[in-house]
Coordinates of C-alpha atoms and ligand atoms in Angstrom, one line a residue:
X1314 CA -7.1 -1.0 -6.0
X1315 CA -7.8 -3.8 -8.2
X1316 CA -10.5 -6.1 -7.5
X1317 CA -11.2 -9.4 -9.3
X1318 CA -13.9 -12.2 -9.6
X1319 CA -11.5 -14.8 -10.8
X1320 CA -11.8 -17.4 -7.7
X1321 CA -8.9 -19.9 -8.3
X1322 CA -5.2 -19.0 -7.6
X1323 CA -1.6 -20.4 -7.2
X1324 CA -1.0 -18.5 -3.7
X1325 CA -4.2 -17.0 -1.6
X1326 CA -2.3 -14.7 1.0
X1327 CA -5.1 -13.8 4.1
X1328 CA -4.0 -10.4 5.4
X1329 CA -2.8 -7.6 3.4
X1330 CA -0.4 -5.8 6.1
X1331 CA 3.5 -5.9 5.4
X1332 CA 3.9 -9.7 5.5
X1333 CA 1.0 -10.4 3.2
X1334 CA 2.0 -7.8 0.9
X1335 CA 5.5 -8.6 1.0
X1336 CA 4.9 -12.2 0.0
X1337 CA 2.3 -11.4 -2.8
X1338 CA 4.7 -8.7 -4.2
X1339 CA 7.5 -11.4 -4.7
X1340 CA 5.1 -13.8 -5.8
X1341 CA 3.2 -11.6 -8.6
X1342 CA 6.6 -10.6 -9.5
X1343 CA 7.6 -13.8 -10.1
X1344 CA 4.8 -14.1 -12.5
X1345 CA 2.6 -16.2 -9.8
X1346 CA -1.4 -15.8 -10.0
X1347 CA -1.5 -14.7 -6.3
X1348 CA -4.7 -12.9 -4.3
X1349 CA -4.5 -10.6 -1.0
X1350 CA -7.7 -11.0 1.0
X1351 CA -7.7 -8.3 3.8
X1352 CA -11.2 -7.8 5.7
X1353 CA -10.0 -4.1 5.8
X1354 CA -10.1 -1.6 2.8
X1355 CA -7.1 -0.1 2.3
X1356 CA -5.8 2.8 3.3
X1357 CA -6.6 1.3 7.0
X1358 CA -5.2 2.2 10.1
X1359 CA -3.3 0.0 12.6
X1360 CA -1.9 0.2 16.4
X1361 CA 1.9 0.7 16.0
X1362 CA 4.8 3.1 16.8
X1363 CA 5.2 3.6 13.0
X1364 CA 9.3 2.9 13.1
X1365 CA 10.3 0.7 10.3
X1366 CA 13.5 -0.6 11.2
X1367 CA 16.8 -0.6 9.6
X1368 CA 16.7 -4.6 8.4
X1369 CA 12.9 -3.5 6.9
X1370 CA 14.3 -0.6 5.1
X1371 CA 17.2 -2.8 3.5
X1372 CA 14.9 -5.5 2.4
X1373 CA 12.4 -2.8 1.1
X1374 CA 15.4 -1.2 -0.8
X1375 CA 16.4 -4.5 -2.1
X1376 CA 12.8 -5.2 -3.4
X1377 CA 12.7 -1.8 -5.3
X1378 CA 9.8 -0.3 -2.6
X1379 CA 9.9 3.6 -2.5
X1380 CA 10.3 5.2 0.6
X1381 CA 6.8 6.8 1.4
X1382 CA 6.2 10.7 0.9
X1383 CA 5.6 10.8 4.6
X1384 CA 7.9 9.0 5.6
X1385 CA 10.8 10.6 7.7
X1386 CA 14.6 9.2 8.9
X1387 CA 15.4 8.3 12.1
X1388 CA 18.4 7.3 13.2
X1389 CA 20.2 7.0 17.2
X1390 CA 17.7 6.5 20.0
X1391 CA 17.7 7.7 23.5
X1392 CA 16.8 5.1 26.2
X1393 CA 16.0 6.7 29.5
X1394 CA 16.3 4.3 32.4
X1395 CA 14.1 4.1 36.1
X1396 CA 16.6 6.9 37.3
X1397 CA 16.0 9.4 35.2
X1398 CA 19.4 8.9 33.0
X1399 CA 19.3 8.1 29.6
X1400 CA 22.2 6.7 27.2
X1401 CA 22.1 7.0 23.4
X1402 CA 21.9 4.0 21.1
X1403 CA 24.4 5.1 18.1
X1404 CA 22.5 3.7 14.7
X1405 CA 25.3 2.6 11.9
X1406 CA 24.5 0.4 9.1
X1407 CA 25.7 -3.3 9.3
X1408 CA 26.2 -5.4 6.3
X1409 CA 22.2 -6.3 6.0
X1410 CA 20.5 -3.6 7.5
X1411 CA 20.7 0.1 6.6
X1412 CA 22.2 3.1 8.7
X1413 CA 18.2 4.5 9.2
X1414 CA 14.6 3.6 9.8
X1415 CA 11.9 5.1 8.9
X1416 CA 8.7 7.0 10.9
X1417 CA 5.7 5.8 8.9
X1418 CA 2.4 6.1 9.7
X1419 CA 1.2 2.6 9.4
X1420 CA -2.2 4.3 7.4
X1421 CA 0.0 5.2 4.3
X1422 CA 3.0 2.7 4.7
X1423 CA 0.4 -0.7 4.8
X1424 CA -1.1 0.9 1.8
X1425 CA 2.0 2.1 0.3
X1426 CA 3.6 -1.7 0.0
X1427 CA -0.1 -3.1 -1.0
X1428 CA 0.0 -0.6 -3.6
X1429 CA 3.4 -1.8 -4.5
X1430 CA 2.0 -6.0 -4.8
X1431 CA -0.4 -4.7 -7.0
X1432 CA 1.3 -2.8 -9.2
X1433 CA 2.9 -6.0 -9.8
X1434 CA 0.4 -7.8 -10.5
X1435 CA -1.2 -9.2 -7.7
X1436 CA -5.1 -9.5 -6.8
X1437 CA -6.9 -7.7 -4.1
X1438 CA -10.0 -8.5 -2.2
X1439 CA -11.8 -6.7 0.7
X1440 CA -13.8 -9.3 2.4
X1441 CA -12.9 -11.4 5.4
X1442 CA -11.9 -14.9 5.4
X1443 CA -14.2 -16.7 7.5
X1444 CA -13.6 -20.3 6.7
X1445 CA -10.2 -22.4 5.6
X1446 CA -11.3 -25.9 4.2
X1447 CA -8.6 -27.9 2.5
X1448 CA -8.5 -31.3 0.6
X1449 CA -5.2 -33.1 0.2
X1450 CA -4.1 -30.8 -3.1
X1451 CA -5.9 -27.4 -2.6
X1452 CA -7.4 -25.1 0.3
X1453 CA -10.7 -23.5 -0.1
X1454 CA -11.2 -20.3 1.1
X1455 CA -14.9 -19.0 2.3
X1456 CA -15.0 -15.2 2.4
X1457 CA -17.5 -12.7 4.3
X1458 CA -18.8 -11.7 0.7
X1459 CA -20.2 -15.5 0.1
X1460 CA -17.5 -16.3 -2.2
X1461 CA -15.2 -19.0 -2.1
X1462 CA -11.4 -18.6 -3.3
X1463 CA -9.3 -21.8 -4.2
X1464 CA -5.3 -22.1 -4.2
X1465 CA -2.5 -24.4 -4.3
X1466 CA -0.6 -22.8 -1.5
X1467 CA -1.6 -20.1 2.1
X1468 CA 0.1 -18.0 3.5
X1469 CA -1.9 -16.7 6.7
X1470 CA -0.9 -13.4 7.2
X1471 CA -3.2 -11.7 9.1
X1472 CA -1.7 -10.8 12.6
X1473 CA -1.3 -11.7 16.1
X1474 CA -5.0 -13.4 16.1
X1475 CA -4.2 -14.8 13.5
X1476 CA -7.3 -17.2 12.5
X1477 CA -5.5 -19.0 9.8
X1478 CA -3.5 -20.1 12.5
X1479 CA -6.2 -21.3 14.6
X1480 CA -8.3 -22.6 12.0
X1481 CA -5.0 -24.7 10.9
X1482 CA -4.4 -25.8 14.5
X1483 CA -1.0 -24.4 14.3
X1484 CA -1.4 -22.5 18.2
X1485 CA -1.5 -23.7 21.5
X1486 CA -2.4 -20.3 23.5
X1487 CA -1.2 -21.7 26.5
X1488 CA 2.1 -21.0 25.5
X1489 CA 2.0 -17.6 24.0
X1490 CA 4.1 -14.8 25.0
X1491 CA 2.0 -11.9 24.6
X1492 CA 1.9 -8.2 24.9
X1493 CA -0.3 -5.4 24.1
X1494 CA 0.1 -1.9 23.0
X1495 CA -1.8 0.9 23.0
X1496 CA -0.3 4.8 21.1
X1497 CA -1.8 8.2 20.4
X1498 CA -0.7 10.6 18.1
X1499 CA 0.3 14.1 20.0
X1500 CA 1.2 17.5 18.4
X1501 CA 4.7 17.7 20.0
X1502 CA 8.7 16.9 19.7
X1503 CA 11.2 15.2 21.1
X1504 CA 15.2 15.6 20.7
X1505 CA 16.0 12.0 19.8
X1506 CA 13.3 8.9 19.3
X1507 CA 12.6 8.0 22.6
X1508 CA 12.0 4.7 24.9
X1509 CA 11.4 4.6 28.2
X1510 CA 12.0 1.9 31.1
X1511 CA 10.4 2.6 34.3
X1512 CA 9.9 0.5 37.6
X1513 CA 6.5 0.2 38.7
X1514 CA 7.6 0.9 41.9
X1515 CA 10.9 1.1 43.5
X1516 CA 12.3 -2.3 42.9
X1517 CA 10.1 -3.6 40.0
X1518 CA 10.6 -3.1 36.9
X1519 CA 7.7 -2.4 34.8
X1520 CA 7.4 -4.9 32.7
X1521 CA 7.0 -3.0 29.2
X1522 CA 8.5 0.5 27.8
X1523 CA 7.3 3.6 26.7
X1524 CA 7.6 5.8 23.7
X1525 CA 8.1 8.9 22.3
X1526 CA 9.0 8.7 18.2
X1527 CA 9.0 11.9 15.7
X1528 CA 6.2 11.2 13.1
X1529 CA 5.3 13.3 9.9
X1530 CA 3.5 16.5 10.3
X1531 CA 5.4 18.0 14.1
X1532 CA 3.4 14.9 15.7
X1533 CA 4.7 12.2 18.1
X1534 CA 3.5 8.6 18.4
X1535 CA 3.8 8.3 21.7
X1536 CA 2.3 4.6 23.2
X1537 CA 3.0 1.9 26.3
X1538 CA 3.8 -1.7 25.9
X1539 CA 3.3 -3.9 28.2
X1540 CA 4.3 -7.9 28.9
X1541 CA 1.2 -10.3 29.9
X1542 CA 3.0 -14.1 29.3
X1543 CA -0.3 -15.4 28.0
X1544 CA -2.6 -13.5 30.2
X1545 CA -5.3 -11.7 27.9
X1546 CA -6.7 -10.3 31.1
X1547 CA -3.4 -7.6 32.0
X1548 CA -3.1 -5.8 28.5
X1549 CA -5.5 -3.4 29.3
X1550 CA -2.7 -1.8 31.4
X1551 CA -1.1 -0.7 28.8
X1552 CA -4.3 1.8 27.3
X1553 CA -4.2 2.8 31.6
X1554 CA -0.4 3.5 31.6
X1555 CA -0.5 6.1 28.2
X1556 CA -1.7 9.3 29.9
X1557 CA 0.4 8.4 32.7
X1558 CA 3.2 7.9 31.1
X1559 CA 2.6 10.8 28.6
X1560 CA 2.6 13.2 31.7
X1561 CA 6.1 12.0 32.6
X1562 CA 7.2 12.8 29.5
X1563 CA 6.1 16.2 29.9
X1564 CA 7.3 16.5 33.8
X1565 CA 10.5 15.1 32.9
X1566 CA 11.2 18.0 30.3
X1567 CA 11.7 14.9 27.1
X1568 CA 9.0 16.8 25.6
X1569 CA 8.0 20.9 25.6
X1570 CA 4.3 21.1 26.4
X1571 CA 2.0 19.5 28.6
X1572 CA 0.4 16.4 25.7
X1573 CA -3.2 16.6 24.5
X1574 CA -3.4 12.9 23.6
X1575 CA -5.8 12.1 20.5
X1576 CA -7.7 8.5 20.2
X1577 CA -6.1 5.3 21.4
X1578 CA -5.7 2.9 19.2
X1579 CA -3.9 -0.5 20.7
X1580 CA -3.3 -4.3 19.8
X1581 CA -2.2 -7.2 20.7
X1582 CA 1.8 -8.4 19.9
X1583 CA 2.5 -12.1 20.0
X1584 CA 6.7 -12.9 20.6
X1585 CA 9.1 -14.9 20.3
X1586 CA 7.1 -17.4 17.9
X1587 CA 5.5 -18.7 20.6
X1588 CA 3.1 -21.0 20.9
X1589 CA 3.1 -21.3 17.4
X1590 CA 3.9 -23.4 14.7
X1591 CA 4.9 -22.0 11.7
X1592 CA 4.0 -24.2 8.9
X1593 CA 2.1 -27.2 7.7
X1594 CA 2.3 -28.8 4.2
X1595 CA 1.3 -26.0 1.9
X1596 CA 0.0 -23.4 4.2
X1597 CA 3.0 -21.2 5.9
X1598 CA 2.5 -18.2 8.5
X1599 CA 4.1 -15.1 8.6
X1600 CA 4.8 -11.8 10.5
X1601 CA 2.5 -11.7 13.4
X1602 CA 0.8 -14.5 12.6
X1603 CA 3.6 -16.9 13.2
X1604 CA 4.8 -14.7 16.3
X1605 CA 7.9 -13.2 14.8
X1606 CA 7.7 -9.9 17.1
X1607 CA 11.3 -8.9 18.8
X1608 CA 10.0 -10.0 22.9
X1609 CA 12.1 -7.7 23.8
X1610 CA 11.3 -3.9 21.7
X1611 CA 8.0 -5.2 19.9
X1612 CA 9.6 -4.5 16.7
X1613 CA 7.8 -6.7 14.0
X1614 CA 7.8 -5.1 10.5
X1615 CA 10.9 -6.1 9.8
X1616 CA 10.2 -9.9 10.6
X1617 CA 6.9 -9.6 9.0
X1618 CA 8.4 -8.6 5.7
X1619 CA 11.5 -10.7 5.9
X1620 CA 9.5 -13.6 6.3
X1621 CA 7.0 -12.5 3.6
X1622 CA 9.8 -12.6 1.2
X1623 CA 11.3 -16.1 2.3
X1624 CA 7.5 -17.6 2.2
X1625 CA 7.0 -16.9 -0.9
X1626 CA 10.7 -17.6 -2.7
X1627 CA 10.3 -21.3 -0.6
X1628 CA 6.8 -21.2 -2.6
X1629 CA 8.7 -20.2 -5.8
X1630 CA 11.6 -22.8 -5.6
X1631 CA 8.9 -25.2 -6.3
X1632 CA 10.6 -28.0 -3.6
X1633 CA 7.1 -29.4 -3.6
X1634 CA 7.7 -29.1 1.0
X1635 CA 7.3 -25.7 1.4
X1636 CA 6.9 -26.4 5.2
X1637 CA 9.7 -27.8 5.5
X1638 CA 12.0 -25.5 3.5
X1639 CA 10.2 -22.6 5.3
X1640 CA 11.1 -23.8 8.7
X1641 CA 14.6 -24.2 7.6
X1642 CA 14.5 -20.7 6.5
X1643 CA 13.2 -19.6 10.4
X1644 CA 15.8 -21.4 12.1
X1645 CA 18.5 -20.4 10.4
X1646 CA 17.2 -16.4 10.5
X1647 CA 15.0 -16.0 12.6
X1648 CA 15.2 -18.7 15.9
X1649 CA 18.0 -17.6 17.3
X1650 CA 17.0 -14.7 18.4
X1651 CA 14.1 -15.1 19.1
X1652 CA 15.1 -17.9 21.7
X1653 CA 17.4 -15.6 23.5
X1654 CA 15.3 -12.5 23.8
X1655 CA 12.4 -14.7 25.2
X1656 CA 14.4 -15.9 28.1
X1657 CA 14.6 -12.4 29.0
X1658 CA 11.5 -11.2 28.7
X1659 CA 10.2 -14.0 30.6
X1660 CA 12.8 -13.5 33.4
X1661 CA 11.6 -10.0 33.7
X1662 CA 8.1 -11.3 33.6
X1663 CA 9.0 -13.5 36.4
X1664 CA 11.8 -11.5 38.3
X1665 CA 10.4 -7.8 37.7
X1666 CA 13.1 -7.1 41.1
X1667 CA 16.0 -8.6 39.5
X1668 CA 15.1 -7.2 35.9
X1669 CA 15.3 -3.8 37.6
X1670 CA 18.4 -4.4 39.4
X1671 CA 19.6 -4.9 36.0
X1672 CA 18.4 -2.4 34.4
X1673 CA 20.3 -0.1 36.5
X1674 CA 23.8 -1.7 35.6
X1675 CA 22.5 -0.7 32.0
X1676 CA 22.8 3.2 32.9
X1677 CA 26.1 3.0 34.8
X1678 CA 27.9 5.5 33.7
X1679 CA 31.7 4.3 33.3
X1680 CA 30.0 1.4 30.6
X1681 CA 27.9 3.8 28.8
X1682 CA 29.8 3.1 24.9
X1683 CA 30.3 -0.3 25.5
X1684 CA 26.6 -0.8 26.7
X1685 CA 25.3 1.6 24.3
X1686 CA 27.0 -0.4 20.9
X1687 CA 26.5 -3.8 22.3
X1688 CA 22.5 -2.9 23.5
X1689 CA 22.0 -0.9 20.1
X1690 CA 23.2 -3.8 18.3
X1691 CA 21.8 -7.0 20.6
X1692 CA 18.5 -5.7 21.4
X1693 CA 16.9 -4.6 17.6
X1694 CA 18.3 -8.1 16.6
X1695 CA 21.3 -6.7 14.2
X1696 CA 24.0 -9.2 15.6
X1697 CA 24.1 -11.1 12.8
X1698 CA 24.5 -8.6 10.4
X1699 CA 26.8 -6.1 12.1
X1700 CA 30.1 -7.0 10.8
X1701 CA 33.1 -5.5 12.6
X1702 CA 30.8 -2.4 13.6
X1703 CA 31.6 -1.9 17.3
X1704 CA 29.2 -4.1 20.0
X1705 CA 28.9 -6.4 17.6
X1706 CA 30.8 -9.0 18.9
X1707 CA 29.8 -8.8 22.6
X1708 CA 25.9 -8.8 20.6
X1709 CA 26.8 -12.2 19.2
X1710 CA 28.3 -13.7 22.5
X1711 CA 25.3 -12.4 24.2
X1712 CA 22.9 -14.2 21.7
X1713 CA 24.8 -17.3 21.9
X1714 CA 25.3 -17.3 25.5
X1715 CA 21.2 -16.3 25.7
X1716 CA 21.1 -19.7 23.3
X1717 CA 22.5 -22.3 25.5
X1718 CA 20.5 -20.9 28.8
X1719 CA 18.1 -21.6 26.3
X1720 CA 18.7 -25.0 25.5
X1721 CA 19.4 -26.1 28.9
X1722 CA 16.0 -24.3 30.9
X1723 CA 14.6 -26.9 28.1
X1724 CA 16.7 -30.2 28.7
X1725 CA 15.9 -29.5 32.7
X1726 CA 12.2 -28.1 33.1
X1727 CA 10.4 -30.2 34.6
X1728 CA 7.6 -32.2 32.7
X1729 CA 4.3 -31.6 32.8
Ligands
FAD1268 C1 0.9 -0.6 19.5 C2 1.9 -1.4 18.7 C3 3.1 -0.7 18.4 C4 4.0 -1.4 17.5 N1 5.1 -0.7 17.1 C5 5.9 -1.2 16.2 C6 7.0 -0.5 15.6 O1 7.1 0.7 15.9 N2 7.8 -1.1 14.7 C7 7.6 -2.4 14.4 O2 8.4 -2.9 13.6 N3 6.6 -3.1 14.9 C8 5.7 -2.6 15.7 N4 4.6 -3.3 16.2 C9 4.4 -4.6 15.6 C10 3.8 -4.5 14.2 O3 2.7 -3.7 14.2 C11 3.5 -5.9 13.6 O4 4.6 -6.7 13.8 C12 3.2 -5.8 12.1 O5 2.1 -5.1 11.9 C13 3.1 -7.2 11.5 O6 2.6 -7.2 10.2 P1 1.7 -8.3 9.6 O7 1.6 -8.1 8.2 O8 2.2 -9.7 10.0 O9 0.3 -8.2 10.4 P2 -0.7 -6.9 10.4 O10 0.0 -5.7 10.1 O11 -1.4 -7.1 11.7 O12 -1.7 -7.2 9.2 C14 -2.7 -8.2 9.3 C15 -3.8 -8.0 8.3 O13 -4.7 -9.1 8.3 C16 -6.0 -8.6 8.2 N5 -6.9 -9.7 8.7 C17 -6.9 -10.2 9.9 N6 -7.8 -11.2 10.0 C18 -8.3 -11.4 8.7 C19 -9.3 -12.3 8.2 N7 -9.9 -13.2 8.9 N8 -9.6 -12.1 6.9 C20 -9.0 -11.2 6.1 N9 -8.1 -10.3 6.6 C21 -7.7 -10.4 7.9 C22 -6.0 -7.4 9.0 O14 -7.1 -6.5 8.5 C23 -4.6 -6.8 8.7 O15 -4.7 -5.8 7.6 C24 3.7 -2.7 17.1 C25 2.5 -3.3 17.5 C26 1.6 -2.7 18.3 C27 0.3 -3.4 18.6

C-alpha cells in the first residue's frame, strides 16, 4: 500500500477499519489530500462475526466498492429462542438497503475497502497515533514512528477505545453501554445464519446472543456476545460462554459434528452512542468510535461506513461547522434508533426475568410472520428504509413508541 513522507494534510483520518476508510475514500475522491494512520499493517485481523449487513452492502454498491472474492451471500436468519424453537427472519430489500449481506472475513474485507481509499488517492501510514495536539486552526498529530502529521480537519476512527475520543475529551465512561465479543472460526455448517438467545438459567435471560454464520472456505464464525452496561470487569464471560455455547450447537443438532474451535479472538462493542459525544469543531468520530453499534445485534459496519461517508461529505460541503452539520446528520439517521434499542438492552440488563418472559412471547407460535417481518425489520434497524415491505410499519411504531419511553425515562430520572 502506499506510504508517504508528506506530513501536512486537509483530513488526517486515525484508524483504517471501514469508517476510516470509508471517509478517506470519499474524501480522496473528492480530490481532498487525506491520510489513514492505522497502528496495524494491513491485511490485519479483527474480532467480528464477518456479516456486512444489507444497509453496508447498499452504501458499498453506491460508492462503486467490489464485492470481495471471498465474500459469500447471506440472506434470511434463524433465531432460536431459550426453548429450543427457532423462527426465520425473511431478508427482502427495502428502499435503502439491499435484499443480502455479505459473510466477509474482516482480514480481506478491512483491507479490501482500504485498498479501495487508496486506489483513490488517499495516503496510508502504519504507525500509531500517540498524541492529538491542536491550535485553534489545525491539529497536530504525533505518531509511534516520531513523526508528526498536521491537518485541517480529524476524523477519529479507530474503534470502541477509541483514544481520539479520549484524548478530545468527547467520553464520559461512566455512561457507556458496553459489550464484548469473543468468535472462533470452526470447520462446519449450518442450514441458515444462526443467532441464538438463551436464559442463563430458567428465568433469566442471558444477557447476550450467540452465533453460528457461514463464512468462506466450509468454515463458521461462530462467537458469544455479551451485555456489561459499563462494567469492563463481566466481558470476559463472553470468551467463557464460546465452548459452551459451541457444544450446544452441536447437542442441539444446528450444526453436524462435534466443533474443534480454532483461536479466540474478541473485543470490545460500545452501543447506542453512549457516553459519547460525537463531534467537536473540526474533529468528528465515527463507527465505533462514536458508539454507533446496534445495542441490540452488535451490528456496526454498517454504521461505521454510513457515518464515514456523512463525515466526510459534511467535511466536503465546506460549511466551515462540521460539528455541527455532522450532529445533524446523526440525529436525523442515526439517533433514533439508537435511543430505542438502548432502552431495551438496558431493560434486559436490568430485568434479565422479564426480558425472558418476553422473549418467549417472541416464539409463540400463532404470531410467528407477524413477529418474524416486524423483528427482521425492527431489530437490524431497517424501519426507516423498508417501504411498504411487510413489518415495516409495526417496525416504525415500535421505534417511535421505543422513542417517547425514551424521552420520558429522561424528563423523569431522577437527578444526580
Ligand atoms: C466479536 C465481534 C463481533 C462483531 N460482529 C459484527 C458483525 O457480524 N457485523 C457487524 O456489522 N459488526 C460486528 N461487530 C462490530 C464491528 O466489528 C464494528 O462495528 C466495526 O469494526 C467498526 O468499524 P470501525 O472502522 O469504526 O472500527 P474498527 O474496525 O475497530 O477499526 C479501528 C481501527 O483503528 C486502528 N487504531 C486504533 N487505535 C489507533 C491508534 N491510536 N492509532 C492508529 N490506529 C489506531 C485499529 O488498528 C483499527 O484498524 C462485531 C464486533 C465484535 C467485537
Amino acid at each position: 500500500m502506499k506510504s508517504t513522507s508528506k506530513a501536512d494534510f486537509e483530513v488526517a483520518v486515525v484508524g483504517g477499519g471501514p469508517s476510516g476508510s470509508t471517509a478517506a475514500l470519499v474524501l480522496a475522491r473528492s480530490g481532498a489530500r487525506v491520510i489513514v494512520i492505522d497502528k496495524a499493517q494491513f491485511p490485519r485481523d479483527k474480532a467480528c462475526g464477518d456479516v456486512i449487513g444489507p444497509k453496508a452492502v447498499r452504501i458499498l454498491e453506491t460508492l462503486g466498492v467490489s464485492r470481495p472474492a471471498d465474500a459469500i451471500d447471506l440472506s434470511d436468519v434463524a433465531i432460536v429462542g431459550p426453548s429450543g424453537a427457532a423462527i426465520r427472519l425473511p431478508s427482502e430489500a427495502g428502499l435503502d438497503y439491499s435484499g443480502i449481506g455479505w459473510s466477509c472475513p474482516r482480514t480481506s474485507f478491512d483491507a479490501h475497502l482500504l485498498q479501495a481509499a487508496v486506489t483513490n488517492g488517499a495516503c496510508v501510514r502504519t504507525a500509531r497515533v500517540e498524541k492529538i495536539g491542536s491550535d485553534s486552526r489545525r491539529f497536530e498529530l504525533r505518531l509511534s514512528d516520531g513523526t508528526e502529521v498536521t491537518s485541517d480537519y480529524l476524523i477519529g476512527a479507530d474503534g470502541s477505545n477509541s483514544s481520539t475520543a479520549t484524548q478530545l475529551d468527547l467520553v464520559d465512561s461512566a455512561s457507556l453501554l458496553l459489550g464484548f465479543a469473543a468468535r472462533s472460526y470452526v470447520t462446519g455448517k449450518v442450514e441458515l445464519p444462526t443467532i441464538s438467545l438463551w436464559n442463563s438459567d430458567k428465568r433469566r435471560l442471558f444477557p447476550g446472543y450467540g452465533w453460528a454464520f457461514p463464512s468462506f472456505g466450509g468454515r463458521l464464525n461462530l462467537g458469544v456476545g455479551v451485555g456489561v452496561g459499563s462494567n469492563r470487569k463481566l466481558g470476559a464471560a463472553a470468551t467463557k460462554q464460546v465452548p459452551i455455547y459451541a457444544e450446544m450447537l452441536y447437542r442441539t443438532g444446528i450444526i453436524e459434528k462435534p466443533p474443534t474451535l480454532g483461536p479466540l479472538l474478541g473485543g470490545w462493542i460500545k452501543m447506542g452512542s453512549s457516553g459519547t459525544k460525537a463531534a467537536l469543531g473540526n474533529a468528528l468520530l465515527v463507527g465505533d468510535a462514536a458508539g454507533f453499534v446496534n445495542p441490540l445485534q452488535g451490528e456496526g459496519i454498517a454504521q461505521a461506513i454510513a457515518s464515514g461517508k456523512a463525515a466526510a461529505e459534511v467535511i466536503l460541503a465546506g460549511y466551515g461547522r462540521p460539528a455541527k452539520q455532522y450532529q445533524n446528520w446523526i440525529d436525523d439517521n442515526l439517533a433514533p434508533y439508537q435511543r430505542a434499542a438502548s432502552v431495551l438492552h438496558r431493560l434486559a440488563l436490568q430485568s434479565p426475568a422479564l426480558a425472558s418472559v418476553a422473549t418467549s412471547v417472541l416464539f409463540a407460535k400463532p404470531l410467528e410472520s407477524v413477529i418474524a417481518s416486524t423483528w427482521g425489520i425492527f431489530w437490524n434497524d431497517l424501519a426507516d428504509g423498508a417501504g411498504r415491505i411487510s413489518g415495516a410499519g409495526s417496525a416504525r411504531t415500535l421505534l417511535k413508541m421505543l422513542n417517547y419511553v425514551d424521552l420520558l425515562s429522561n424528563r423523569y430520572a431522577p437527578r444526580p
